[in-house]
Amino acid sequence: MGKKQWFVWLFIIFSLLIAPKSIRGAVVPAQSGVYVYDDAGLLTDAQKDSLSERLKKRGEEAGCGLYVVTCNEPGGRTGDQYLEDFYDHGYDTGQIDVDAVLIYVDMKNRYVNVQAYGAAQKKIPDRICDKIIDALYDDLHYGDYYSAFLTYADKAEDYMNYVPIYLRAWVQILAAFAIGGAVVAGMAASSGGSMTVNAGTYLDLRYSGIRAKRDEYVRTSVTKRKKPQTNTSSGGGHVSSGGHSHSSGGRHF
């Protein structure tokens, strides 16, 4: 092999190492105000219009962007990379919301993925991404994509606005009444009379007193305990090639 051929091969290898994204096919470009990117053609025009309205409304209620992305050809990407690249592109160009929840359907590999970015990943961690997929999986498996995406929109909004029961206003009001009632009941019970018998009632001071006082030193005991180590591990998570942290859940259907 000549020097020229060696140079060509070295250039190819170097290009693969420093620019892995360049060999991937392009993702569908994000556009401001667009919530449905049906590159796989799973929806009719009427369904896309209706779904877009639902996503916009639920996103406003959730305080984040909700997006649906489908494709027939992921362009050499595996797993969740297509949706990560879609978000990276939309983020870099300012075409999508920074706080966002997205669902991706890859028809070539029959794979579904849900990801949450920005503030949304705190409300929708990995396990909630999986729960959203649980809710729409049957519709997706049997080809009712429109119903699956409507369920996604509703579930994403539900989880974004979920408040634990102990923090809900009516629970705190009931707890306040219960505590107040207990305090009042206790005060009422204690106001029925006072006790007149005390220790002095049965104490004869003529024959009571300290008989002796003695201190004895026994021993000193020292126990050593290992100081617990602080866990400084990162705790996992997902990061796109563009450096954006996010939660993620996915599976084949």
PDB file of N, CA, C and O in Angstrom, residues 28-81:
ATOM      1  N   VAL A  28     -34.904  15.321  11.034  1.00  0.00           N
ATOM      2  CA  VAL A  28     -35.887  16.294  10.588  1.00  0.00           C
ATOM      3  C   VAL A  28     -35.655  17.599  11.356  1.00  0.00           C
ATOM      4  O   VAL A  28     -35.496  17.586  12.571  1.00  0.00           O
ATOM      5  N   PRO A  29     -35.554  18.733  10.683  1.00  0.00           N
ATOM      6  CA  PRO A  29     -35.236  19.994  11.378  1.00  0.00           C
ATOM      7  C   PRO A  29     -36.405  20.518  12.198  1.00  0.00           C
ATOM      8  O   PRO A  29     -37.557  20.476  11.756  1.00  0.00           O
ATOM      9  N   ALA A  30     -36.111  20.983  13.394  1.00  0.00           N
ATOM     10  CA  ALA A  30     -37.135  21.570  14.253  1.00  0.00           C
ATOM     11  C   ALA A  30     -37.523  22.952  13.738  1.00  0.00           C
ATOM     12  O   ALA A  30     -36.686  23.685  13.210  1.00  0.00           O
ATOM     13  N   GLN A  31     -38.802  23.300  13.915  1.00  0.00           N
ATOM     14  CA  GLN A  31     -39.303  24.602  13.500  1.00  0.00           C
ATOM     15  C   GLN A  31     -40.141  25.192  14.627  1.00  0.00           C
ATOM     16  O   GLN A  31     -40.930  24.481  15.256  1.00  0.00           O
ATOM     17  N   SER A  32     -39.984  26.456  14.867  1.00  0.00           N
ATOM     18  CA  SER A  32     -40.719  27.126  15.937  1.00  0.00           C
ATOM     19  C   SER A  32     -42.226  27.015  15.706  1.00  0.00           C
ATOM     20  O   SER A  32     -42.719  27.257  14.599  1.00  0.00           O
ATOM     21  N   GLY A  33     -42.956  26.622  16.754  1.00  0.00           N
ATOM     22  CA  GLY A  33     -44.398  26.515  16.666  1.00  0.00           C
ATOM     23  C   GLY A  33     -44.904  25.223  16.073  1.00  0.00           C
ATOM     24  O   GLY A  33     -46.120  25.027  15.949  1.00  0.00           O
ATOM     25  N   VAL A  34     -44.004  24.308  15.691  1.00  0.00           N
ATOM     26  CA  VAL A  34     -44.394  23.006  15.143  1.00  0.00           C
ATOM     27  C   VAL A  34     -44.174  21.952  16.224  1.00  0.00           C
ATOM     28  O   VAL A  34     -43.088  21.879  16.813  1.00  0.00           O
ATOM     29  N   TYR A  35     -45.200  21.118  16.469  1.00  0.00           N
ATOM     30  CA  TYR A  35     -45.135  20.136  17.547  1.00  0.00           C
ATOM     31  C   TYR A  35     -45.163  18.696  17.046  1.00  0.00           C
ATOM     32  O   TYR A  35     -44.853  17.783  17.800  1.00  0.00           O
ATOM     33  N   VAL A  36     -45.537  18.495  15.791  1.00  0.00           N
ATOM     34  CA  VAL A  36     -45.613  17.155  15.218  1.00  0.00           C
ATOM     35  C   VAL A  36     -44.664  17.065  14.028  1.00  0.00           C
ATOM     36  O   VAL A  36     -44.787  17.841  13.071  1.00  0.00           O
ATOM     37  N   TYR A  37     -43.724  16.101  14.067  1.00  0.00           N
ATOM     38  CA  TYR A  37     -42.772  15.864  12.988  1.00  0.00           C
ATOM     39  C   TYR A  37     -42.938  14.409  12.540  1.00  0.00           C
ATOM     40  O   TYR A  37     -42.221  13.508  12.978  1.00  0.00           O
ATOM     41  N   ASP A  38     -43.911  14.191  11.673  1.00  0.00           N
ATOM     42  CA  ASP A  38     -44.294  12.837  11.278  1.00  0.00           C
ATOM     43  C   ASP A  38     -43.597  12.429   9.985  1.00  0.00           C
ATOM     44  O   ASP A  38     -44.230  12.271   8.941  1.00  0.00           O
ATOM     45  N   ASP A  39     -42.296  12.248  10.066  1.00  0.00           N
ATOM     46  CA  ASP A  39     -41.519  11.884   8.885  1.00  0.00           C
ATOM     47  C   ASP A  39     -41.861  10.477   8.396  1.00  0.00           C
ATOM     48  O   ASP A  39     -41.633  10.147   7.228  1.00  0.00           O
ATOM     49  N   ALA A  40     -42.406   9.638   9.297  1.00  0.00           N
ATOM     50  CA  ALA A  40     -42.776   8.263   8.924  1.00  0.00           C
ATOM     51  C   ALA A  40     -44.158   8.181   8.300  1.00  0.00           C
ATOM     52  O   ALA A  40     -44.554   7.122   7.806  1.00  0.00           O
ATOM     53  N   GLY A  41     -44.919   9.277   8.302  1.00  0.00           N
ATOM     54  CA  GLY A  41     -46.239   9.283   7.696  1.00  0.00           C
ATOM     55  C   GLY A  41     -47.252   8.404   8.411  1.00  0.00           C
ATOM     56  O   GLY A  41     -48.062   7.727   7.767  1.00  0.00           O
ATOM     57  N   LEU A  42     -47.264   8.443   9.716  1.00  0.00           N
ATOM     58  CA  LEU A  42     -48.174   7.608  10.504  1.00  0.00           C
ATOM     59  C   LEU A  42     -49.548   8.245  10.693  1.00  0.00           C
ATOM     60  O   LEU A  42     -50.498   7.560  11.088  1.00  0.00           O
ATOM     61  N   LEU A  43     -49.669   9.544  10.431  1.00  0.00           N
ATOM     62  CA  LEU A  43     -50.895  10.277  10.723  1.00  0.00           C
ATOM     63  C   LEU A  43     -51.449  10.925   9.462  1.00  0.00           C
ATOM     64  O   LEU A  43     -50.698  11.309   8.561  1.00  0.00           O
ATOM     65  N   THR A  44     -52.774  11.072   9.425  1.00  0.00           N
ATOM     66  CA  THR A  44     -53.400  11.842   8.359  1.00  0.00           C
ATOM     67  C   THR A  44     -53.218  13.331   8.655  1.00  0.00           C
ATOM     68  O   THR A  44     -52.850  13.721   9.776  1.00  0.00           O
ATOM     69  N   ASP A  45     -53.508  14.156   7.655  1.00  0.00           N
ATOM     70  CA  ASP A  45     -53.391  15.603   7.857  1.00  0.00           C
ATOM     71  C   ASP A  45     -54.326  16.083   8.963  1.00  0.00           C
ATOM     72  O   ASP A  45     -53.956  16.928   9.790  1.00  0.00           O
ATOM     73  N   ALA A  46     -55.547  15.536   8.993  1.00  0.00           N
ATOM     74  CA  ALA A  46     -56.508  15.928  10.027  1.00  0.00           C
ATOM     75  C   ALA A  46     -56.014  15.511  11.409  1.00  0.00           C
ATOM     76  O   ALA A  46     -56.161  16.261  12.388  1.00  0.00           O
ATOM     77  N   GLN A  47     -55.427  14.320  11.501  1.00  0.00           N
ATOM     78  CA  GLN A  47     -54.900  13.849  12.792  1.00  0.00           C
ATOM     79  C   GLN A  47     -53.726  14.703  13.244  1.00  0.00           C
ATOM     80  O   GLN A  47     -53.600  15.020  14.430  1.00  0.00           O
ATOM     81  N   LYS A  48     -52.865  15.097  12.325  1.00  0.00           N
ATOM     82  CA  LYS A  48     -51.722  15.950  12.687  1.00  0.00           C
ATOM     83  C   LYS A  48     -52.195  17.308  13.201  1.00  0.00           C
ATOM     84  O   LYS A  48     -51.650  17.821  14.194  1.00  0.00           O
ATOM     85  N   ASP A  49     -53.216  17.870  12.553  1.00  0.00           N
ATOM     86  CA  ASP A  49     -53.746  19.159  13.006  1.00  0.00           C
ATOM     87  C   ASP A  49     -54.347  19.042  14.399  1.00  0.00           C
ATOM     88  O   ASP A  49     -54.099  19.881  15.281  1.00  0.00           O
ATOM     89  N   SER A  50     -55.135  17.983  14.623  1.00  0.00           N
ATOM     90  CA  SER A  50     -55.774  17.783  15.928  1.00  0.00           C
ATOM     91  C   SER A  50     -54.728  17.513  17.012  1.00  0.00           C
ATOM     92  O   SER A  50     -54.810  18.049  18.123  1.00  0.00           O
ATOM     93  N   LEU A  51     -53.759  16.684  16.685  1.00  0.00           N
ATOM     94  CA  LEU A  51     -52.702  16.360  17.644  1.00  0.00           C
ATOM     95  C   LEU A  51     -51.873  17.587  17.978  1.00  0.00           C
ATOM     96  O   LEU A  51     -51.496  17.796  19.138  1.00  0.00           O
ATOM     97  N   SER A  52     -51.582  18.416  16.991  1.00  0.00           N
ATOM     98  CA  SER A  52     -50.812  19.639  17.233  1.00  0.00           C
ATOM     99  C   SER A  52     -51.522  20.546  18.222  1.00  0.00           C
ATOM    100  O   SER A  52     -50.886  21.124  19.123  1.00  0.00           O
ATOM    101  N   GLU A  53     -52.841  20.681  18.075  1.00  0.00           N
ATOM    102  CA  GLU A  53     -53.617  21.500  19.007  1.00  0.00           C
ATOM    103  C   GLU A  53     -53.563  20.927  20.411  1.00  0.00           C
ATOM    104  O   GLU A  53     -53.440  21.657  21.394  1.00  0.00           O
ATOM    105  N   ARG A  54     -53.664  19.587  20.504  1.00  0.00           N
ATOM    106  CA  ARG A  54     -53.602  18.951  21.829  1.00  0.00           C
ATOM    107  C   ARG A  54     -52.226  19.157  22.465  1.00  0.00           C
ATOM    108  O   ARG A  54     -52.117  19.456  23.655  1.00  0.00           O
ATOM    109  N   LEU A  55     -51.175  18.989  21.699  1.00  0.00           N
ATOM    110  CA  LEU A  55     -49.820  19.167  22.227  1.00  0.00           C
ATOM    111  C   LEU A  55     -49.578  20.599  22.669  1.00  0.00           C
ATOM    112  O   LEU A  55     -48.959  20.840  23.711  1.00  0.00           O
ATOM    113  N   LYS A  56     -50.046  21.548  21.884  1.00  0.00           N
ATOM    114  CA  LYS A  56     -49.876  22.955  22.243  1.00  0.00           C
ATOM    115  C   LYS A  56     -50.611  23.270  23.543  1.00  0.00           C
ATOM    116  O   LYS A  56     -50.052  23.919  24.444  1.00  0.00           O
ATOM    117  N   LYS A  57     -51.851  22.809  23.648  1.00  0.00           N
ATOM    118  CA  LYS A  57     -52.653  23.084  24.842  1.00  0.00           C
ATOM    119  C   LYS A  57     -52.060  22.414  26.077  1.00  0.00           C
ATOM    120  O   LYS A  57     -51.902  23.055  27.126  1.00  0.00           O
ATOM    121  N   ARG A  58     -51.752  21.141  25.954  1.00  0.00           N
ATOM    122  CA  ARG A  58     -51.189  20.414  27.102  1.00  0.00           C
ATOM    123  C   ARG A  58     -49.810  20.969  27.471  1.00  0.00           C
ATOM    124  O   ARG A  58     -49.449  21.027  28.649  1.00  0.00           O
ATOM    125  N   GLY A  59     -49.044  21.396  26.493  1.00  0.00           N
ATOM    126  CA  GLY A  59     -47.737  21.979  26.784  1.00  0.00           C
ATOM    127  C   GLY A  59     -47.855  23.285  27.548  1.00  0.00           C
ATOM    128  O   GLY A  59     -47.077  23.547  28.469  1.00  0.00           O
ATOM    129  N   GLU A  60     -48.836  24.105  27.183  1.00  0.00           N
ATOM    130  CA  GLU A  60     -49.061  25.354  27.912  1.00  0.00           C
ATOM    131  C   GLU A  60     -49.480  25.064  29.350  1.00  0.00           C
ATOM    132  O   GLU A  60     -49.057  25.756  30.284  1.00  0.00           O
ATOM    133  N   GLU A  61     -50.300  24.044  29.544  1.00  0.00           N
ATOM    134  CA  GLU A  61     -50.725  23.675  30.894  1.00  0.00           C
ATOM    135  C   GLU A  61     -49.576  23.084  31.705  1.00  0.00           C
ATOM    136  O   GLU A  61     -49.513  23.242  32.921  1.00  0.00           O
ATOM    137  N   ALA A  62     -48.666  22.392  31.012  1.00  0.00           N
ATOM    138  CA  ALA A  62     -47.534  21.755  31.691  1.00  0.00           C
ATOM    139  C   ALA A  62     -46.367  22.700  31.903  1.00  0.00           C
ATOM    140  O   ALA A  62     -45.475  22.437  32.712  1.00  0.00           O
ATOM    141  N   GLY A  63     -46.325  23.806  31.167  1.00  0.00           N
ATOM    142  CA  GLY A  63     -45.211  24.746  31.276  1.00  0.00           C
ATOM    143  C   GLY A  63     -43.971  24.300  30.546  1.00  0.00           C
ATOM    144  O   GLY A  63     -42.845  24.671  30.915  1.00  0.00           O
ATOM    145  N   CYS A  64     -44.131  23.481  29.492  1.00  0.00           N
ATOM    146  CA  CYS A  64     -42.995  23.031  28.702  1.00  0.00           C
ATOM    147  C   CYS A  64     -43.481  22.666  27.304  1.00  0.00           C
ATOM    148  O   CYS A  64     -44.688  22.592  27.061  1.00  0.00           O
ATOM    149  N   GLY A  65     -42.557  22.445  26.393  1.00  0.00           N
ATOM    150  CA  GLY A  65     -42.934  22.032  25.051  1.00  0.00           C
ATOM    151  C   GLY A  65     -43.146  20.528  24.977  1.00  0.00           C
ATOM    152  O   GLY A  65     -42.389  19.758  25.578  1.00  0.00           O
ATOM    153  N   LEU A  66     -44.179  20.097  24.246  1.00  0.00           N
ATOM    154  CA  LEU A  66     -44.442  18.677  24.015  1.00  0.00           C
ATOM    155  C   LEU A  66     -44.337  18.410  22.515  1.00  0.00           C
ATOM    156  O   LEU A  66     -44.983  19.092  21.707  1.00  0.00           O
ATOM    157  N   TYR A  67     -43.536  17.404  22.150  1.00  0.00           N
ATOM    158  CA  TYR A  67     -43.247  17.166  20.736  1.00  0.00           C
ATOM    159  C   TYR A  67     -43.378  15.681  20.388  1.00  0.00           C
ATOM    160  O   TYR A  67     -43.045  14.807  21.200  1.00  0.00           O
ATOM    161  N   VAL A  68     -43.845  15.425  19.151  1.00  0.00           N
ATOM    162  CA  VAL A  68     -43.937  14.079  18.603  1.00  0.00           C
ATOM    163  C   VAL A  68     -43.030  14.012  17.383  1.00  0.00           C
ATOM    164  O   VAL A  68     -43.129  14.863  16.482  1.00  0.00           O
ATOM    165  N   VAL A  69     -42.135  13.018  17.347  1.00  0.00           N
ATOM    166  CA  VAL A  69     -41.188  12.860  16.239  1.00  0.00           C
ATOM    167  C   VAL A  69     -41.232  11.406  15.762  1.00  0.00           C
ATOM    168  O   VAL A  69     -41.129  10.480  16.573  1.00  0.00           O
ATOM    169  N   THR A  70     -41.412  11.197  14.455  1.00  0.00           N
ATOM    170  CA  THR A  70     -41.381   9.838  13.900  1.00  0.00           C
ATOM    171  C   THR A  70     -40.426   9.800  12.713  1.00  0.00           C
ATOM    172  O   THR A  70     -40.162  10.821  12.073  1.00  0.00           O
ATOM    173  N   CYS A  71     -39.916   8.599  12.415  1.00  0.00           N
ATOM    174  CA  CYS A  71     -39.045   8.455  11.251  1.00  0.00           C
ATOM    175  C   CYS A  71     -39.079   7.020  10.737  1.00  0.00           C
ATOM    176  O   CYS A  71     -39.420   6.086  11.476  1.00  0.00           O
ATOM    177  N   ASN A  72     -38.739   6.848   9.477  1.00  0.00           N
ATOM    178  CA  ASN A  72     -38.575   5.522   8.869  1.00  0.00           C
ATOM    179  C   ASN A  72     -37.123   5.115   8.784  1.00  0.00           C
ATOM    180  O   ASN A  72     -36.806   3.936   8.709  1.00  0.00           O
ATOM    181  N   GLU A  73     -36.239   6.101   8.783  1.00  0.00           N
ATOM    182  CA  GLU A  73     -34.808   5.842   8.634  1.00  0.00           C
ATOM    183  C   GLU A  73     -34.025   6.709   9.612  1.00  0.00           C
ATOM    184  O   GLU A  73     -33.926   7.920   9.424  1.00  0.00           O
ATOM    185  N   PRO A  74     -33.498   6.097  10.702  1.00  0.00           N
ATOM    186  CA  PRO A  74     -32.785   6.889  11.719  1.00  0.00           C
ATOM    187  C   PRO A  74     -31.408   7.363  11.288  1.00  0.00           C
ATOM    188  O   PRO A  74     -30.713   8.035  12.067  1.00  0.00           O
ATOM    189  N   GLY A  75     -30.973   7.035  10.086  1.00  0.00           N
ATOM    190  CA  GLY A  75     -29.698   7.559   9.591  1.00  0.00           C
ATOM    191  C   GLY A  75     -28.485   7.030  10.310  1.00  0.00           C
ATOM    192  O   GLY A  75     -27.551   7.789  10.599  1.00  0.00           O
ATOM    193  N   GLY A  76     -28.464   5.733  10.577  1.00  0.00           N
ATOM    194  CA  GLY A  76     -27.311   5.134  11.231  1.00  0.00           C
ATOM    195  C   GLY A  76     -27.297   5.281  12.738  1.00  0.00           C
ATOM    196  O   GLY A  76     -26.361   4.837  13.396  1.00  0.00           O
ATOM    197  N   ARG A  77     -28.314   5.901  13.300  1.00  0.00           N
ATOM    198  CA  ARG A  77     -28.370   6.087  14.750  1.00  0.00           C
ATOM    199  C   ARG A  77     -28.961   4.841  15.414  1.00  0.00           C
ATOM    200  O   ARG A  77     -29.799   4.159  14.838  1.00  0.00           O
ATOM    201  N   THR A  78     -28.540   4.611  16.643  1.00  0.00           N
ATOM    202  CA  THR A  78     -29.077   3.501  17.415  1.00  0.00           C
ATOM    203  C   THR A  78     -29.778   4.036  18.660  1.00  0.00           C
ATOM    204  O   THR A  78     -29.440   5.109  19.156  1.00  0.00           O
ATOM    205  N   GLY A  79     -30.748   3.290  19.135  1.00  0.00           N
ATOM    206  CA  GLY A  79     -31.406   3.646  20.389  1.00  0.00           C
ATOM    207  C   GLY A  79     -32.018   5.024  20.372  1.00  0.00           C
ATOM    208  O   GLY A  79     -32.854   5.360  19.531  1.00  0.00           O
ATOM    209  N   ASP A  80     -31.564   5.868  21.312  1.00  0.00           N
ATOM    210  CA  ASP A  80     -32.185   7.168  21.550  1.00  0.00           C
ATOM    211  C   ASP A  80     -31.479   8.327  20.826  1.00  0.00           C
ATOM    212  O   ASP A  80     -31.826   9.488  21.042  1.00  0.00           O
ATOM    213  N   GLN A  81     -30.513   8.034  19.982  1.00  0.00           N
ATOM    214  CA  GLN A  81     -29.685   9.091  19.398  1.00  0.00           C
ATOM    215  C   GLN A  81     -30.463  10.030  18.483  1.00  0.00           C
ATOM    216  O   GLN A  81     -30.165  11.229  18.419  1.00  0.00           O
TER     217      GLN A  81
END
